[in-house]
């Protein structure tokens, strides 16, 4: 793990002590067999316990649900405070299950280790071995992972520009370069001015090297590891293999030839869509759902022609025809069960059976779509919103979309699972949804997974804030022409000498233990 973690020594120590107390039977009240207490993230207005969705969830589970809803922006902070308290709920979403506070409390026994306990719960049993592996916390699974797409990297392109210049969707990195060049030099908007460019690159905000950025995607396309990988029997980082330098030369060619936005090193990711929408840039390398987001944005600008503006390709083959695709983790945090309140195997079984109901087909539809016949109907296998002018239905939609969907374990954001995909209004969008699923299935065959995800390097935790920026900053300076390749390699050596070598040794040892 390379992510920088802010350590909270006092909180971590207190949490550790409380965890140990919980394991010995003290600290906090035991769980009520008729009630399930939960802590979940919230993105808008908190659902009312008397609301239709909350009541339907209670009817489904046969439990009274006492939910503490926490605004998402504050969720990790609230999690740390909760972990350092004597008041853990029965169940809580842990967004950062690799973070210091959770790792210490979980390993001390504050949460149930579910690694070998889910086989008898049909809806909780992991459907993706890779996502289950990725979601481990230092080799163990302390919760049920919240499903997300395992592969969603894609190339989003201005469809109208492609058609005007009689270009096809790219299949290789060479194709992408030629499209970017054409978008820059051949007046794709037809205004008679040279005022467009191809690839839109943002300043990537994460302080870590491997952060699902367009740069990382291109690295993998050229054959690098995804963060870390094994070469000649030893673990190596993404930025220290020959293919990495081929990828950097490729990206630098875009920069040097002016085929990217002039502010590529400073463009805020929150404004990433703007050049695409404004007709300044024509290519975004990101997640496939960005295409849907751009459909929606264009619809606001021009409902008549919005469906003509967006096209999408999947991962690209490198110049020699070999293809390597960039995957994601397949999960977004975990649903963990507290040992402080759920103290016995019998109580755990009761809680897991309740979660299993919520992860069932009926539960998935409720948490992801709502109540059939009330706020949606099914048409051609898709969910279609109904009664949208009814204020009570607006509340249902809010409670689902911004609240209860966060409890989705087998169906959730980006993965319909047993729930229904929402119907898109235009045929172009419905075609895109079909293409999205086909590309994900295709690219999973060539996905390059990160073997370090299940384990933790203590050196990376302790020194990440110092080590992580070394290769990250060096890459940007190299692309900008402020560092030579030799100077970039000197920075990589500095990363090794400052702690990188220890990180690799610790990760390698951990990977060996989990069999990754």
CSV table of N, CA and C in Angstrom, one decimal, residues 42 47 55 97 115 121 140 153 226 303 334 353 355 385 410 432 434:
chain,number,residue,atom,x,y,z
A,42,UNK,N,-23.6,9.4,4.1
A,42,UNK,CA,-24.8,10.1,3.5
A,42,UNK,C,-24.4,11.1,2.6
A,47,UNK,N,-32.4,10.0,5.6
A,47,UNK,CA,-33.7,9.3,5.5
A,47,UNK,C,-34.4,9.3,6.9
A,55,UNK,N,-38.8,1.9,6.4
A,55,UNK,CA,-39.8,0.9,6.9
A,55,UNK,C,-39.8,-0.4,6.1
A,97,UNK,N,-10.5,0.7,4.7
A,97,UNK,CA,-10.2,-0.4,5.5
A,97,UNK,C,-8.7,-0.8,5.5
A,115,UNK,N,-13.2,-13.8,7.2
A,115,UNK,CA,-12.5,-14.4,6.1
A,115,UNK,C,-13.0,-15.8,5.7
A,121,UNK,N,-23.8,-18.0,3.7
A,121,UNK,CA,-24.7,-16.9,3.5
A,121,UNK,C,-24.7,-16.7,2.0
A,140,UNK,N,-6.5,-10.3,5.9
A,140,UNK,CA,-7.7,-10.8,6.4
A,140,UNK,C,-8.9,-10.0,6.0
A,153,UNK,N,-12.1,1.4,-16.5
A,153,UNK,CA,-11.3,2.4,-17.3
A,153,UNK,C,-11.7,2.4,-18.7
A,226,UNK,N,0.6,-2.7,-12.3
A,226,UNK,CA,-0.4,-1.8,-11.8
A,226,UNK,C,0.0,-1.5,-10.4
A,303,UNK,N,-30.8,19.7,-25.3
A,303,UNK,CA,-31.5,18.4,-25.3
A,303,UNK,C,-31.7,17.8,-26.7
A,334,UNK,N,-15.8,-1.5,3.2
A,334,UNK,CA,-16.4,-2.8,3.6
A,334,UNK,C,-17.5,-2.5,4.7
A,353,UNK,N,-27.1,-13.0,8.9
A,353,UNK,CA,-28.4,-13.4,8.2
A,353,UNK,C,-29.2,-12.1,7.8
A,355,UNK,N,-27.8,-9.1,7.1
A,355,UNK,CA,-27.1,-8.5,6.0
A,355,UNK,C,-27.4,-9.3,4.7
A,385,UNK,N,-38.2,5.5,-13.7
A,385,UNK,CA,-38.8,6.3,-12.6
A,385,UNK,C,-40.3,6.7,-12.9
A,410,UNK,N,-23.8,-6.4,-2.9
A,410,UNK,CA,-23.7,-7.1,-4.1
A,410,UNK,C,-24.3,-6.4,-5.3
A,432,UNK,N,-24.8,2.8,-25.3
A,432,UNK,CA,-23.6,3.0,-24.5
A,432,UNK,C,-23.5,2.1,-23.3
A,434,UNK,N,-24.9,-0.9,-23.1
A,434,UNK,CA,-24.5,-2.2,-23.6
A,434,UNK,C,-23.1,-2.3,-23.9
